[in-house]
Amino acid sequence: MSSSIKRKRSYNFSFSDKELLLKIALSRKAVLENKTSNAVTWKDKEKCWENIAIEFNRQTGGSPRDGNSLKIKYENIKKSMRCPKSALFVTSGGPALSIHEPSSEYEAELFRTIQVSVEGVPCGLDS
């Protein structure tokens, strides 16, 4: 039997919190965006998120956040960047959705980092 522990809800991320998270995470993107999947890289990523949480909590005055909540927020930001592109294929000719416009320089840098997964690989063989 697994005991389900409900996590405590924290306050919402402000714009400055999101910017700080992106600034810290993008300085470590070589580790976080590494596509290799083995025990060593997973441990490196866990340690990296712990360090990000320490640095994030040192620079913010709000309630402290753990590495897992920061990781979830970072992944949700990336997911929101991918949504408009995937929604274009779902609408079946419905109203066009606007492509995600980065709201800051850090969000623009994250977009450039994950651009291939957002826009796809261009095919040079289209007729």
PDB file of N, CA and C in Angstrom, residues 2 4 6 15 24 28 30 42 54 66 68 77 86 88 95 109 111:
ATOM      1  N   SER A   2       0.568   2.134  -0.858  1.00  0.00           N
ATOM      2  CA  SER A   2       1.309   3.381  -0.882  1.00  0.00           C
ATOM      3  C   SER A   2       0.496   4.457  -0.183  1.00  0.00           C
ATOM      4  N   SER A   4      -0.585   8.118   0.188  1.00  0.00           N
ATOM      5  CA  SER A   4      -0.594   9.319  -0.645  1.00  0.00           C
ATOM      6  C   SER A   4      -0.514  10.537   0.261  1.00  0.00           C
ATOM      7  N   LYS A   6      -0.537  14.377   0.467  1.00  0.00           N
ATOM      8  CA  LYS A   6      -0.946  15.539  -0.306  1.00  0.00           C
ATOM      9  C   LYS A   6       0.085  16.641  -0.093  1.00  0.00           C
ATOM     10  N   PHE A  15       5.495  37.122 -11.810  1.00  0.00           N
ATOM     11  CA  PHE A  15       6.296  37.277 -13.026  1.00  0.00           C
ATOM     12  C   PHE A  15       7.781  37.304 -12.676  1.00  0.00           C
ATOM     13  N   ILE A  24      17.975  31.280 -13.557  1.00  0.00           N
ATOM     14  CA  ILE A  24      18.808  30.288 -12.877  1.00  0.00           C
ATOM     15  C   ILE A  24      18.853  28.983 -13.674  1.00  0.00           C
ATOM     16  N   ARG A  28      21.980  26.686 -16.236  1.00  0.00           N
ATOM     17  CA  ARG A  28      22.337  25.273 -16.073  1.00  0.00           C
ATOM     18  C   ARG A  28      21.681  24.399 -17.143  1.00  0.00           C
ATOM     19  N   ALA A  30      22.731  23.055 -19.792  1.00  0.00           N
ATOM     20  CA  ALA A  30      23.506  21.913 -20.288  1.00  0.00           C
ATOM     21  C   ALA A  30      23.150  20.643 -19.520  1.00  0.00           C
ATOM     22  N   TRP A  42      20.346  11.349 -14.365  1.00  0.00           N
ATOM     23  CA  TRP A  42      19.207  11.603 -13.471  1.00  0.00           C
ATOM     24  C   TRP A  42      19.684  12.149 -12.132  1.00  0.00           C
ATOM     25  N   ILE A  54      18.015  26.069  -3.854  1.00  0.00           N
ATOM     26  CA  ILE A  54      18.785  26.823  -2.860  1.00  0.00           C
ATOM     27  C   ILE A  54      19.027  28.245  -3.343  1.00  0.00           C
ATOM     28  N   ASP A  66      10.684  24.007  -2.994  1.00  0.00           N
ATOM     29  CA  ASP A  66      11.613  22.894  -3.158  1.00  0.00           C
ATOM     30  C   ASP A  66      11.944  22.706  -4.635  1.00  0.00           C
ATOM     31  N   ASN A  68      11.473  20.198  -6.552  1.00  0.00           N
ATOM     32  CA  ASN A  68      10.432  19.546  -7.342  1.00  0.00           C
ATOM     33  C   ASN A  68       9.398  20.552  -7.846  1.00  0.00           C
ATOM     34  N   ILE A  77       6.180  25.780 -18.075  1.00  0.00           N
ATOM     35  CA  ILE A  77       6.506  26.905 -18.961  1.00  0.00           C
ATOM     36  C   ILE A  77       6.852  26.365 -20.349  1.00  0.00           C
ATOM     37  N   SER A  86       0.950  22.487 -31.272  1.00  0.00           N
ATOM     38  CA  SER A  86       0.227  21.216 -31.315  1.00  0.00           C
ATOM     39  C   SER A  86      -1.267  21.444 -31.497  1.00  0.00           C
ATOM     40  N   LEU A  88      -2.626  23.589 -33.413  1.00  0.00           N
ATOM     41  CA  LEU A  88      -2.907  23.858 -34.820  1.00  0.00           C
ATOM     42  C   LEU A  88      -3.356  22.599 -35.542  1.00  0.00           C
ATOM     43  N   PRO A  95     -10.553  28.348 -35.754  1.00  0.00           N
ATOM     44  CA  PRO A  95      -9.851  29.632 -35.700  1.00  0.00           C
ATOM     45  C   PRO A  95      -8.367  29.435 -35.394  1.00  0.00           C
ATOM     46  N   GLU A 109      15.069  33.028 -24.679  1.00  0.00           N
ATOM     47  CA  GLU A 109      16.218  32.122 -24.690  1.00  0.00           C
ATOM     48  C   GLU A 109      15.771  30.673 -24.500  1.00  0.00           C
ATOM     49  N   PHE A 111      12.877  29.529 -25.415  1.00  0.00           N
ATOM     50  CA  PHE A 111      12.244  29.175 -26.683  1.00  0.00           C
ATOM     51  C   PHE A 111      13.287  28.741 -27.703  1.00  0.00           C
TER      52      PHE A 111
END
